[in-house]
Every structure is written in C-alpha cells, then in structure tokens.
C-alpha cells in the first residue's frame, strides 16, 4: 500500500546531498589539516634524525681523536699495542648510549671500566666483522646490526712500533637509544595531531552546519511556498555571501510573485472583457425571431461584429504577451530610415492629413519591428480619437542619449484623472464618441518602451495629445530576453 502525501509536501530527495555538503566540507577540512600536520611532522622528524646522525658521527670521530691523543701522549711508555689499547679504553670513557671495545688478535680483550648503556663485549660476530673491515685501513666508520640492535661505530687500529700484534679500538653508539627521544616525540605528536583533528572536526562540523543553516531555511521556505501562499520570504541574517544569496532568492520570489499576480490579473481581465461580447451575442440569439428575415440579418451582423471584436481582443492579448515576454531582436538601426518607413506606412491611412515634422539623424540599438508596432499603435490611436480630416503630426527626435518617436493629434486629450489608467490593461476611457477598442493598445506601447529600457511620454491637454516612445540610443541593459512584469 502506498501512503498518501499531504498537499504541499514533497519528496525529501535533497536531504542526502545537503548532509553530504556538510560532510564534504568537513572531509576537505580534515584532509588538509591532516596533510599539513603529517607533512610538518615528517619534515621535522627527518631534519632531527639527520642532525642526530651527524651528531653521532661527530662524537665517534672525536673518540678516535681522544684515543690517538692517549696513545701519542704516552707512546714512549707502551711496549705493546695491547698495552696501549688498554690505556685508551681506560682513558676514553664512553658516553650515554655508547660502548667501547679493545680487540686484540681478533678477540675482545678490553672493555670500559664503567657501567655502559649497551654491552658489545660478547658480540663475537661484531668483533669479527670489525677485524675484517679494518684490515689495512686506518679508520672504519660504519653501521650494522648487533646483539643490541642497530649501532653506528668507529674502529681504529692501535699499533706500537716493534709489536706485530693487531689491536683495534672500537667505539659504538646504539641507534635505537639515540633515536628513542625523537621516536617518542613522534608518538606524542601523533596524539596531539589526533586531538587537533578531533577539535578541527568538531568546530568544522558546527561551523559548516551554521553556514549551511540559511540554505536549510531556504529549502524549508521554498517547500512552504505554494501557488496559493507566495508571501513567504527567507529571513536575511548577517552580511555574508550566503545572506546575499538569500536576498537574491527573495528578490526572485518577489519577481515570480508579481509575474504570477500579473498573469492572474490578465486572466481576470480577459475573462471580464470576453464576457460582454458573449453575453451580447447570447442575448440576441435567445431573443431572435428566426421567421423575421430582417431581424436575423441584423443579429447576424451584430454577432459578426462582436466576434470580430473578440478576435481583435485575442490578437491584442497575444501581442501584449509577446511584448511582455521581452524577446527583443536588438540591432543597430538608422533612426532616419525607420522614421521614413513608418511615415510611408502612415500615409496609407485615410481620413487625416499626415505631417512629418522632424527626423532624428542617429543610429540606435533597438528592435525596429517592435518600435514600428508601438509607433503605429500611437498613430492608430491618434487617428481614432481626433476629428476626421484633422492634421496629425509625427516625428523622431534625439534628446541627449535618448531618441523619441512621437505622434501629436488634435483630439479631445486625456482627462487628468485618467492619465494613469490609460496605460493599464483594458484601462479605456469613454470618450463619449462611441469609439471601440480593446484597451490594450497603450499597455502594448508601454511594454515595448520598457522592454527597450525606456518609457512612454505623454503631453495631453484639451486641444490634443502628444504621445511618444522614448528609448535609449545605446543597447538596453538587461532587457533582452527578460520577462517583464505584467
Ligand atoms: P483603446 O484605444 O483600444 O481603447 P488604448 O490602450 O490604446 O485602448 O487606449 C486607452 C485609452 O486611452 C483609450 O480608451 C482612450 O480613451 C485613451 N487614448 C488613447 N490614445 C488617445 C488619443 N490619442 N487621444 C485621446 N485619448 C486617447
């Protein structure tokens, strides 16, 4: 059985990725921190190890120097190499982590008279290795594995003139013991690193959660926003980029809200406007006496007239919707050519004297077809609302970085109280002269002007009106392809 979802609820498919963003931030943080800590410690360890090893070598070399000085100081007193070797072992005492051996004829015969940290006297394999290595060389510095673990050692032959015995002095250092402090500091560091990573993880988890909170709120608010209740907005907290994003989304919601309100308004207006012709046609058809040929002809004419009006209304609604969708084909246009084209078209309209008063010499970035459509709408209104046979003037004018396409008539003008309303959809003003219209002409002109980043100009008095479309000469900013508010 499948459970019914409450209205407005939606699958929470985003929750996984939302958590994973938090986890991913944390993982990146921990990875970088861990790499940094390990890198720093490994470098430190290697440097310290190198220093320790060179210190060991320096100590071993100094043992040889000491051994030589013991032999040199007392050379006249030694009759055998073995005797000299014993004096060396008695005079050069091993330090911590060190041991020393005196090897005579391949066997360990002397060792220090003090307690040493390591004991090599019983390591016969090591003694044999040293004897082999020293051979004819004077000094041998090497590293090997002994009974006490890895050692670094130095071996030097001790000889006394006239004594054929082979005597070798050996000083050795336990590497394990030398490196023990360094190795134990590595362990301490590992504990500190783990604690630091835990702290970074904990702080990172809360900080990431805090930073992502507006996005969670955004998600929750977006879920709450429905077609019936679009007032919900996300609270903007702070001044960081997340709050900037929140502000941008709130603005977008405002625009969507007003676009939807506009659409609903348009639907209401259209329904209202279509109701009248439908009612008229229906009323006449209901009362029609089909036996009366004259009445049938009159009703037919009336119905066709009303249907033409409805069809004109639908065309205007489509034109308005297209204009408000704002898909303009902006291109550089020669304003003088455009003016001449429109004036040529206007002269085909009968019933008035048309006069081209001025022509702007300029190039402008605009949609020539839309500007022509809007200008001709103004021309059409002027022709509709001014007395037959009167002169109607038109022209284009450059004013700073704006160009105006205007039409002046000698009609009744527009009453002050109606100045705003005439630009609203279906905002008709009854001129008392029985002139029909959809009430969409001026809203279309306004949408065209605003689509170009411009406006409609209007100067109206009792002796006529002057309407104009004012647009910037340069390319309109951010209007191309943008949906304008209804
Ligand atoms: P329509 O002309 O279809 O009624 P418009 O949107 O073109 O719709 O015009 C709205 C109203 O503005 C008209 O009903 C009319 O009252 C007024 N109007 C428009 N142009 C003129 C004009 N040139 N002179 C006087 N009134 C005008």
PDB file of N, CA and C in Angstrom, residues 98-174:
ATOM      1  N   UNK A  98      76.553   4.597  24.605  1.00  0.00           N
ATOM      2  CA  UNK A  98      77.772   4.184  23.915  1.00  0.00           C
ATOM      3  C   UNK A  98      78.420   2.980  24.610  1.00  0.00           C
ATOM      4  N   UNK A  99      79.265   2.284  23.862  1.00  0.00           N
ATOM      5  CA  UNK A  99      80.136   1.251  24.435  1.00  0.00           C
ATOM      6  C   UNK A  99      81.471   1.335  23.686  1.00  0.00           C
ATOM      7  N   UNK A 100      82.510   0.734  24.267  1.00  0.00           N
ATOM      8  CA  UNK A 100      83.810   0.717  23.584  1.00  0.00           C
ATOM      9  C   UNK A 100      84.433  -0.666  23.785  1.00  0.00           C
ATOM     10  N   UNK A 101      85.223  -1.092  22.825  1.00  0.00           N
ATOM     11  CA  UNK A 101      85.854  -2.413  22.905  1.00  0.00           C
ATOM     12  C   UNK A 101      87.330  -2.296  22.520  1.00  0.00           C
ATOM     13  N   UNK A 102      88.122  -3.165  23.113  1.00  0.00           N
ATOM     14  CA  UNK A 102      89.506  -3.269  22.684  1.00  0.00           C
ATOM     15  C   UNK A 102      89.723  -4.679  22.133  1.00  0.00           C
ATOM     16  N   UNK A 103      89.996  -4.812  20.841  1.00  0.00           N
ATOM     17  CA  UNK A 103      90.123  -6.135  20.220  1.00  0.00           C
ATOM     18  C   UNK A 103      91.608  -6.393  19.935  1.00  0.00           C
ATOM     19  N   UNK A 104      92.091  -7.497  20.468  1.00  0.00           N
ATOM     20  CA  UNK A 104      93.493  -7.857  20.227  1.00  0.00           C
ATOM     21  C   UNK A 104      93.503  -9.231  19.563  1.00  0.00           C
ATOM     22  N   UNK A 105      94.205  -9.293  18.447  1.00  0.00           N
ATOM     23  CA  UNK A 105      94.278 -10.535  17.664  1.00  0.00           C
ATOM     24  C   UNK A 105      92.894 -11.149  17.415  1.00  0.00           C
ATOM     25  N   UNK A 106      91.950 -10.329  17.121  1.00  0.00           N
ATOM     26  CA  UNK A 106      90.608 -10.801  16.726  1.00  0.00           C
ATOM     27  C   UNK A 106      89.703 -11.118  17.899  1.00  0.00           C
ATOM     28  N   UNK A 107      90.152 -10.919  19.131  1.00  0.00           N
ATOM     29  CA  UNK A 107      89.284 -11.237  20.280  1.00  0.00           C
ATOM     30  C   UNK A 107      89.117 -10.002  21.166  1.00  0.00           C
ATOM     31  N   UNK A 108      87.920  -9.875  21.723  1.00  0.00           N
ATOM     32  CA  UNK A 108      87.665  -8.736  22.593  1.00  0.00           C
ATOM     33  C   UNK A 108      88.410  -8.965  23.900  1.00  0.00           C
ATOM     34  N   UNK A 109      89.338  -8.078  24.205  1.00  0.00           N
ATOM     35  CA  UNK A 109      90.123  -8.272  25.424  1.00  0.00           C
ATOM     36  C   UNK A 109      89.868  -7.178  26.445  1.00  0.00           C
ATOM     37  N   UNK A 110      89.521  -6.018  25.946  1.00  0.00           N
ATOM     38  CA  UNK A 110      89.289  -4.908  26.902  1.00  0.00           C
ATOM     39  C   UNK A 110      87.937  -4.264  26.653  1.00  0.00           C
ATOM     40  N   UNK A 111      87.342  -3.830  27.763  1.00  0.00           N
ATOM     41  CA  UNK A 111      86.123  -3.011  27.642  1.00  0.00           C
ATOM     42  C   UNK A 111      86.120  -2.002  28.780  1.00  0.00           C
ATOM     43  N   UNK A 112      85.340  -0.999  28.718  1.00  0.00           N
ATOM     44  CA  UNK A 112      85.436   0.113  29.684  1.00  0.00           C
ATOM     45  C   UNK A 112      85.206  -0.352  31.119  1.00  0.00           C
ATOM     46  N   UNK A 113      85.820   0.399  31.990  1.00  0.00           N
ATOM     47  CA  UNK A 113      85.719   0.057  33.399  1.00  0.00           C
ATOM     48  C   UNK A 113      84.539   0.762  34.054  1.00  0.00           C
ATOM     49  N   UNK A 114      83.589   1.176  33.275  1.00  0.00           N
ATOM     50  CA  UNK A 114      82.402   1.872  33.816  1.00  0.00           C
ATOM     51  C   UNK A 114      81.147   1.158  33.305  1.00  0.00           C
ATOM     52  N   UNK A 115      80.038   1.454  33.971  1.00  0.00           N
ATOM     53  CA  UNK A 115      78.783   0.839  33.514  1.00  0.00           C
ATOM     54  C   UNK A 115      78.319   1.584  32.255  1.00  0.00           C
ATOM     55  N   UNK A 116      78.112   0.824  31.194  1.00  0.00           N
ATOM     56  CA  UNK A 116      77.687   1.460  29.929  1.00  0.00           C
ATOM     57  C   UNK A 116      76.219   1.116  29.643  1.00  0.00           C
ATOM     58  N   UNK A 117      75.626   1.916  28.774  1.00  0.00           N
ATOM     59  CA  UNK A 117      74.210   1.700  28.439  1.00  0.00           C
ATOM     60  C   UNK A 117      74.022   0.461  27.575  1.00  0.00           C
ATOM     61  N   UNK A 118      75.029   0.146  26.756  1.00  0.00           N
ATOM     62  CA  UNK A 118      74.923  -1.061  25.926  1.00  0.00           C
ATOM     63  C   UNK A 118      76.180  -1.907  26.127  1.00  0.00           C
ATOM     64  N   UNK A 119      76.054  -3.199  25.847  1.00  0.00           N
ATOM     65  CA  UNK A 119      77.192  -4.111  26.027  1.00  0.00           C
ATOM     66  C   UNK A 119      77.443  -4.890  24.766  1.00  0.00           C
ATOM     67  N   UNK A 120      78.676  -4.700  24.201  1.00  0.00           N
ATOM     68  CA  UNK A 120      79.002  -5.375  22.940  1.00  0.00           C
ATOM     69  C   UNK A 120      80.129  -6.394  23.118  1.00  0.00           C
ATOM     70  N   UNK A 121      80.602  -6.531  24.398  1.00  0.00           N
ATOM     71  CA  UNK A 121      81.788  -7.377  24.590  1.00  0.00           C
ATOM     72  C   UNK A 121      81.547  -8.841  24.226  1.00  0.00           C
ATOM     73  N   UNK A 122      80.302  -9.289  24.284  1.00  0.00           N
ATOM     74  CA  UNK A 122      80.039 -10.701  23.968  1.00  0.00           C
ATOM     75  C   UNK A 122      79.595 -10.915  22.521  1.00  0.00           C
ATOM     76  N   UNK A 123      79.559  -9.823  21.756  1.00  0.00           N
ATOM     77  CA  UNK A 123      79.102  -9.947  20.367  1.00  0.00           C
ATOM     78  C   UNK A 123      80.300 -10.308  19.485  1.00  0.00           C
ATOM     79  N   UNK A 124      80.582 -11.623  19.415  1.00  0.00           N
ATOM     80  CA  UNK A 124      81.780 -12.067  18.675  1.00  0.00           C
ATOM     81  C   UNK A 124      81.635 -11.806  17.178  1.00  0.00           C
ATOM     82  N   UNK A 125      80.410 -11.912  16.696  1.00  0.00           N
ATOM     83  CA  UNK A 125      80.194 -11.680  15.255  1.00  0.00           C
ATOM     84  C   UNK A 125      80.575 -10.250  14.904  1.00  0.00           C
ATOM     85  N   UNK A 126      80.182  -9.305  15.799  1.00  0.00           N
ATOM     86  CA  UNK A 126      80.506  -7.904  15.557  1.00  0.00           C
ATOM     87  C   UNK A 126      82.020  -7.692  15.578  1.00  0.00           C
ATOM     88  N   UNK A 127      82.684  -8.365  16.588  1.00  0.00           N
ATOM     89  CA  UNK A 127      84.150  -8.227  16.704  1.00  0.00           C
ATOM     90  C   UNK A 127      84.816  -8.745  15.436  1.00  0.00           C
ATOM     91  N   UNK A 128      84.351  -9.895  14.941  1.00  0.00           N
ATOM     92  CA  UNK A 128      84.949 -10.483  13.734  1.00  0.00           C
ATOM     93  C   UNK A 128      84.738  -9.560  12.534  1.00  0.00           C
ATOM     94  N   UNK A 129      83.521  -8.974  12.477  1.00  0.00           N
ATOM     95  CA  UNK A 129      83.214  -8.052  11.348  1.00  0.00           C
ATOM     96  C   UNK A 129      84.155  -6.860  11.364  1.00  0.00           C
ATOM     97  N   UNK A 130      84.382  -6.327  12.569  1.00  0.00           N
ATOM     98  CA  UNK A 130      85.245  -5.150  12.695  1.00  0.00           C
ATOM     99  C   UNK A 130      86.670  -5.487  12.250  1.00  0.00           C
ATOM    100  N   UNK A 131      87.173  -6.656  12.692  1.00  0.00           N
ATOM    101  CA  UNK A 131      88.537  -7.064  12.339  1.00  0.00           C
ATOM    102  C   UNK A 131      88.654  -7.151  10.815  1.00  0.00           C
ATOM    103  N   UNK A 132      87.608  -7.753  10.198  1.00  0.00           N
ATOM    104  CA  UNK A 132      87.593  -7.887   8.736  1.00  0.00           C
ATOM    105  C   UNK A 132      87.604  -6.513   8.058  1.00  0.00           C
ATOM    106  N   UNK A 133      86.774  -5.652   8.586  1.00  0.00           N
ATOM    107  CA  UNK A 133      86.597  -4.350   7.930  1.00  0.00           C
ATOM    108  C   UNK A 133      87.825  -3.466   8.066  1.00  0.00           C
ATOM    109  N   UNK A 134      88.394  -3.459   9.237  1.00  0.00           N
ATOM    110  CA  UNK A 134      89.520  -2.539   9.454  1.00  0.00           C
ATOM    111  C   UNK A 134      90.686  -2.908   8.535  1.00  0.00           C
ATOM    112  N   UNK A 135      91.079  -4.238   8.490  1.00  0.00           N
ATOM    113  CA  UNK A 135      92.126  -4.708   7.559  1.00  0.00           C
ATOM    114  C   UNK A 135      93.303  -3.758   7.557  1.00  0.00           C
ATOM    115  N   UNK A 136      93.530  -3.191   6.381  1.00  0.00           N
ATOM    116  CA  UNK A 136      94.690  -2.303   6.253  1.00  0.00           C
ATOM    117  C   UNK A 136      94.305  -0.840   6.438  1.00  0.00           C
ATOM    118  N   UNK A 137      92.992  -0.613   6.547  1.00  0.00           N
ATOM    119  CA  UNK A 137      92.572   0.797   6.631  1.00  0.00           C
ATOM    120  C   UNK A 137      92.938   1.379   7.991  1.00  0.00           C
ATOM    121  N   UNK A 138      92.955   2.663   8.047  1.00  0.00           N
ATOM    122  CA  UNK A 138      93.314   3.285   9.325  1.00  0.00           C
ATOM    123  C   UNK A 138      92.093   3.514  10.215  1.00  0.00           C
ATOM    124  N   UNK A 139      90.968   3.951   9.602  1.00  0.00           N
ATOM    125  CA  UNK A 139      89.745   4.193  10.386  1.00  0.00           C
ATOM    126  C   UNK A 139      88.557   3.628   9.600  1.00  0.00           C
ATOM    127  N   UNK A 140      87.604   3.006  10.332  1.00  0.00           N
ATOM    128  CA  UNK A 140      86.386   2.476   9.676  1.00  0.00           C
ATOM    129  C   UNK A 140      85.167   3.003  10.434  1.00  0.00           C
ATOM    130  N   UNK A 141      84.318   3.718   9.678  1.00  0.00           N
ATOM    131  CA  UNK A 141      83.070   4.233  10.270  1.00  0.00           C
ATOM    132  C   UNK A 141      81.919   3.512   9.573  1.00  0.00           C
ATOM    133  N   UNK A 142      81.098   2.818  10.379  1.00  0.00           N
ATOM    134  CA  UNK A 142      80.016   2.057   9.722  1.00  0.00           C
ATOM    135  C   UNK A 142      78.794   1.883  10.591  1.00  0.00           C
ATOM    136  N   UNK A 143      77.788   1.228   9.989  1.00  0.00           N
ATOM    137  CA  UNK A 143      76.530   0.941  10.693  1.00  0.00           C
ATOM    138  C   UNK A 143      76.256  -0.541  10.532  1.00  0.00           C
ATOM    139  N   UNK A 144      75.815  -1.186  11.600  1.00  0.00           N
ATOM    140  CA  UNK A 144      75.500  -2.623  11.473  1.00  0.00           C
ATOM    141  C   UNK A 144      74.463  -3.026  12.514  1.00  0.00           C
ATOM    142  N   UNK A 145      73.945  -4.254  12.306  1.00  0.00           N
ATOM    143  CA  UNK A 145      73.015  -4.805  13.305  1.00  0.00           C
ATOM    144  C   UNK A 145      73.827  -5.618  14.294  1.00  0.00           C
ATOM    145  N   UNK A 146      73.657  -5.319  15.553  1.00  0.00           N
ATOM    146  CA  UNK A 146      74.412  -6.066  16.565  1.00  0.00           C
ATOM    147  C   UNK A 146      73.440  -6.770  17.500  1.00  0.00           C
ATOM    148  N   UNK A 147      73.990  -7.362  18.544  1.00  0.00           N
ATOM    149  CA  UNK A 147      73.117  -8.025  19.534  1.00  0.00           C
ATOM    150  C   UNK A 147      72.212  -7.017  20.236  1.00  0.00           C
ATOM    151  N   UNK A 148      72.630  -5.756  20.285  1.00  0.00           N
ATOM    152  CA  UNK A 148      71.809  -4.737  20.975  1.00  0.00           C
ATOM    153  C   UNK A 148      71.044  -3.876  19.962  1.00  0.00           C
ATOM    154  N   UNK A 149      70.907  -4.399  18.785  1.00  0.00           N
ATOM    155  CA  UNK A 149      70.166  -3.653  17.761  1.00  0.00           C
ATOM    156  C   UNK A 149      71.117  -2.881  16.856  1.00  0.00           C
ATOM    157  N   UNK A 150      70.578  -2.017  16.019  1.00  0.00           N
ATOM    158  CA  UNK A 150      71.437  -1.275  15.089  1.00  0.00           C
ATOM    159  C   UNK A 150      72.393  -0.333  15.828  1.00  0.00           C
ATOM    160  N   UNK A 151      73.642  -0.345  15.366  1.00  0.00           N
ATOM    161  CA  UNK A 151      74.636   0.543  16.001  1.00  0.00           C
ATOM    162  C   UNK A 151      75.432   1.267  14.916  1.00  0.00           C
ATOM    163  N   UNK A 152      75.936   2.420  15.310  1.00  0.00           N
ATOM    164  CA  UNK A 152      76.871   3.167  14.461  1.00  0.00           C
ATOM    165  C   UNK A 152      78.199   3.059  15.197  1.00  0.00           C
ATOM    166  N   UNK A 153      79.264   2.740  14.504  1.00  0.00           N
ATOM    167  CA  UNK A 153      80.527   2.502  15.207  1.00  0.00           C
ATOM    168  C   UNK A 153      81.702   3.047  14.417  1.00  0.00           C
ATOM    169  N   UNK A 154      82.805   3.203  15.164  1.00  0.00           N
ATOM    170  CA  UNK A 154      84.051   3.610  14.516  1.00  0.00           C
ATOM    171  C   UNK A 154      85.156   2.686  15.043  1.00  0.00           C
ATOM    172  N   UNK A 155      86.014   2.239  14.160  1.00  0.00           N
ATOM    173  CA  UNK A 155      87.100   1.327  14.564  1.00  0.00           C
ATOM    174  C   UNK A 155      88.421   1.892  14.051  1.00  0.00           C
ATOM    175  N   UNK A 156      89.442   1.848  14.931  1.00  0.00           N
ATOM    176  CA  UNK A 156      90.758   2.384  14.542  1.00  0.00           C
ATOM    177  C   UNK A 156      91.868   1.461  15.079  1.00  0.00           C
ATOM    178  N   UNK A 157      92.815   1.105  14.214  1.00  0.00           N
ATOM    179  CA  UNK A 157      93.909   0.228  14.701  1.00  0.00           C
ATOM    180  C   UNK A 157      94.867   1.010  15.617  1.00  0.00           C
ATOM    181  N   UNK A 158      95.319   0.346  16.674  1.00  0.00           N
ATOM    182  CA  UNK A 158      96.299   0.952  17.595  1.00  0.00           C
ATOM    183  C   UNK A 158      97.585   0.111  17.437  1.00  0.00           C
ATOM    184  N   UNK A 159      98.637   0.736  17.074  1.00  0.00           N
ATOM    185  CA  UNK A 159      99.865  -0.064  16.901  1.00  0.00           C
ATOM    186  C   UNK A 159     101.054   0.636  17.571  1.00  0.00           C
ATOM    187  N   UNK A 160     101.910  -0.180  18.074  1.00  0.00           N
ATOM    188  CA  UNK A 160     103.124   0.330  18.732  1.00  0.00           C
ATOM    189  C   UNK A 160     104.317  -0.236  17.946  1.00  0.00           C
ATOM    190  N   UNK A 161     105.280   0.630  17.684  1.00  0.00           N
ATOM    191  CA  UNK A 161     106.427   0.222  16.854  1.00  0.00           C
ATOM    192  C   UNK A 161     107.120  -1.012  17.435  1.00  0.00           C
ATOM    193  N   UNK A 162     107.299  -1.984  16.600  1.00  0.00           N
ATOM    194  CA  UNK A 162     108.008  -3.196  17.019  1.00  0.00           C
ATOM    195  C   UNK A 162     107.102  -4.302  17.500  1.00  0.00           C
ATOM    196  N   UNK A 163     105.784  -3.967  17.697  1.00  0.00           N
ATOM    197  CA  UNK A 163     104.846  -5.016  18.161  1.00  0.00           C
ATOM    198  C   UNK A 163     103.976  -5.440  16.999  1.00  0.00           C
ATOM    199  N   UNK A 164     104.033  -6.699  16.583  1.00  0.00           N
ATOM    200  CA  UNK A 164     103.263  -7.153  15.412  1.00  0.00           C
ATOM    201  C   UNK A 164     101.796  -7.398  15.735  1.00  0.00           C
ATOM    202  N   UNK A 165     101.428  -7.360  17.022  1.00  0.00           N
ATOM    203  CA  UNK A 165     100.023  -7.666  17.377  1.00  0.00           C
ATOM    204  C   UNK A 165      99.044  -6.661  16.743  1.00  0.00           C
ATOM    205  N   UNK A 166      97.884  -7.215  16.358  1.00  0.00           N
ATOM    206  CA  UNK A 166      96.845  -6.329  15.795  1.00  0.00           C
ATOM    207  C   UNK A 166      95.906  -5.908  16.914  1.00  0.00           C
ATOM    208  N   UNK A 167      95.890  -4.623  17.203  1.00  0.00           N
ATOM    209  CA  UNK A 167      94.984  -4.112  18.253  1.00  0.00           C
ATOM    210  C   UNK A 167      94.035  -3.071  17.652  1.00  0.00           C
ATOM    211  N   UNK A 168      92.751  -3.233  17.979  1.00  0.00           N
ATOM    212  CA  UNK A 168      91.754  -2.299  17.390  1.00  0.00           C
ATOM    213  C   UNK A 168      90.916  -1.695  18.510  1.00  0.00           C
ATOM    214  N   UNK A 169      90.756  -0.371  18.418  1.00  0.00           N
ATOM    215  CA  UNK A 169      89.868   0.315  19.367  1.00  0.00           C
ATOM    216  C   UNK A 169      88.527   0.567  18.642  1.00  0.00           C
ATOM    217  N   UNK A 170      87.449   0.170  19.305  1.00  0.00           N
ATOM    218  CA  UNK A 170      86.117   0.334  18.701  1.00  0.00           C
ATOM    219  C   UNK A 170      85.233   1.151  19.645  1.00  0.00           C
ATOM    220  N   UNK A 171      84.586   2.171  19.100  1.00  0.00           N
ATOM    221  CA  UNK A 171      83.559   2.919  19.875  1.00  0.00           C
ATOM    222  C   UNK A 171      82.247   2.786  19.109  1.00  0.00           C
ATOM    223  N   UNK A 172      81.163   2.486  19.824  1.00  0.00           N
ATOM    224  CA  UNK A 172      79.866   2.256  19.137  1.00  0.00           C
ATOM    225  C   UNK A 172      78.734   2.967  19.868  1.00  0.00           C
ATOM    226  N   UNK A 173      77.735   3.372  19.112  1.00  0.00           N
ATOM    227  CA  UNK A 173      76.561   4.069  19.678  1.00  0.00           C
ATOM    228  C   UNK A 173      75.311   3.307  19.273  1.00  0.00           C
ATOM    229  N   UNK A 174      74.416   3.089  20.228  1.00  0.00           N
ATOM    230  CA  UNK A 174      73.143   2.418  19.908  1.00  0.00           C
ATOM    231  C   UNK A 174      72.209   3.412  19.200  1.00  0.00           C
TER     232      UNK A 174
END
